[in-house]
Short mmCIF file of C-alpha atoms in Angstrom, two decimals:
data_model
loop_
_atom_site.label_atom_id
_atom_site.label_comp_id
_atom_site.label_asym_id
_atom_site.label_seq_id
_atom_site.Cartn_x
_atom_site.Cartn_y
_atom_site.Cartn_z
CA MET U 1 107.99 15.87 -2.73
CA VAL U 2 106.71 15.94 -6.29
CA THR U 3 104.91 19.13 -7.28
CA SER U 4 102.70 19.90 -10.24
CA ILE U 5 102.76 23.56 -11.24
CA GLY U 6 100.41 24.43 -14.05
CA TRP U 7 96.92 24.13 -15.47
CA ASN U 8 96.44 20.36 -15.04
CA PRO U 9 94.67 19.86 -18.38
CA PHE U 10 93.18 16.47 -17.40
CA TYR U 11 90.97 18.28 -14.87
CA LYS U 12 90.37 21.29 -17.15
CA ASN U 13 91.58 23.75 -14.51
CA GLU U 14 90.79 27.36 -15.28
CA LYS U 15 93.48 28.65 -12.91
CA LYS U 16 97.14 27.76 -12.61
CA THR U 17 97.77 25.73 -9.45
CA ILE U 18 100.59 24.32 -7.35
CA GLU U 19 99.82 20.79 -6.17
CA PRO U 20 102.47 19.15 -3.97
CA HIS U 21 102.48 15.38 -3.44
CA ILE U 22 104.31 14.62 -0.20
CA MET U 23 106.28 11.39 -0.53
CA HIS U 24 107.19 10.93 3.16
CA LYS U 25 104.66 9.13 5.35
CA PHE U 26 104.02 11.08 8.57
CA GLU U 27 102.67 9.60 11.81
CA SER U 28 100.10 12.38 12.16
CA ASP U 29 98.54 15.04 9.97
CA PHE U 30 99.68 18.64 9.89
CA TYR U 31 96.58 20.42 8.63
CA GLY U 32 96.71 24.13 9.39
CA GLU U 33 100.51 24.19 9.41
CA HIS U 34 102.68 26.12 6.97
CA LEU U 35 104.51 24.16 4.31
CA LYS U 36 107.72 25.33 2.64
CA ILE U 37 108.44 24.02 -0.85
CA VAL U 38 111.86 24.08 -2.47
CA VAL U 39 111.90 23.37 -6.21
CA CYS U 40 115.09 21.40 -6.89
CA GLY U 41 114.53 20.37 -10.50
CA TYR U 42 112.26 19.75 -13.43
CA ILE U 43 110.99 16.32 -14.46
CA ARG U 44 108.66 16.77 -17.43
CA PRO U 45 106.23 19.10 -19.17
CA GLU U 46 102.57 19.15 -18.26
CA LEU U 47 100.56 16.46 -20.04
CA ASP U 48 96.89 15.73 -20.70
CA PHE U 49 96.05 12.15 -19.82
CA VAL U 50 93.49 9.80 -21.36
CA SER U 51 92.40 8.44 -17.97
CA VAL U 52 92.85 8.82 -14.22
CA ASP U 53 94.79 5.55 -14.24
CA ALA U 54 97.26 6.98 -16.78
CA LEU U 55 97.63 10.10 -14.63
CA ILE U 56 98.30 7.98 -11.52
CA GLU U 57 100.88 5.91 -13.40
CA TRP U 58 102.77 9.05 -14.44
CA ILE U 59 102.62 10.46 -10.90
CA GLN U 60 104.05 7.20 -9.56
CA ASN U 61 106.87 7.45 -12.09
CA ASP U 62 107.47 11.10 -11.12
CA ILE U 63 107.77 9.98 -7.50
CA LYS U 64 110.42 7.38 -8.43
CA VAL U 65 112.38 9.94 -10.46
CA SER U 66 112.20 12.47 -7.60
CA ASP U 67 113.20 9.93 -4.98
CA GLN U 68 116.28 8.98 -7.02
CA ALA U 69 117.19 12.63 -7.56
CA LEU U 70 116.76 13.51 -3.88
CA ASN U 71 119.24 10.77 -2.98
CA GLN U 72 122.00 12.73 -4.73
CA ASP U 73 124.42 14.45 -2.35
CA ARG U 74 123.54 17.90 -3.66
CA PHE U 75 119.89 17.50 -2.57
CA MET U 76 120.38 15.85 0.84
CA LYS U 77 120.26 19.21 2.63
CA PHE U 78 116.70 19.69 1.32
CA ARG U 79 115.55 16.15 1.92
CA PHE U 80 116.05 16.32 5.68
CA ALA U 81 115.82 20.09 6.27
CA GLU U 82 114.71 21.28 9.69
CA SER U 83 111.89 23.79 9.92
CA SER U 84 112.83 27.37 10.69
#
């Protein structure tokens, strides 16, 4: 999962938000369920983008960086954690 925590300047947010992007593709939705988030690292500071396409490009790069990081042994326990 890649998560943005901040003001999201591109969208001129007035409140700080937490916006998770779930990388795994699930067979069905889980609306109404609780979601636990574990922050394992930091990728980059918050940026203001010139276009939605630039924002999407950075998010795609963040996903690649996160996927590589989550393949490290020290993060495997979080990658496939069971719900409790």
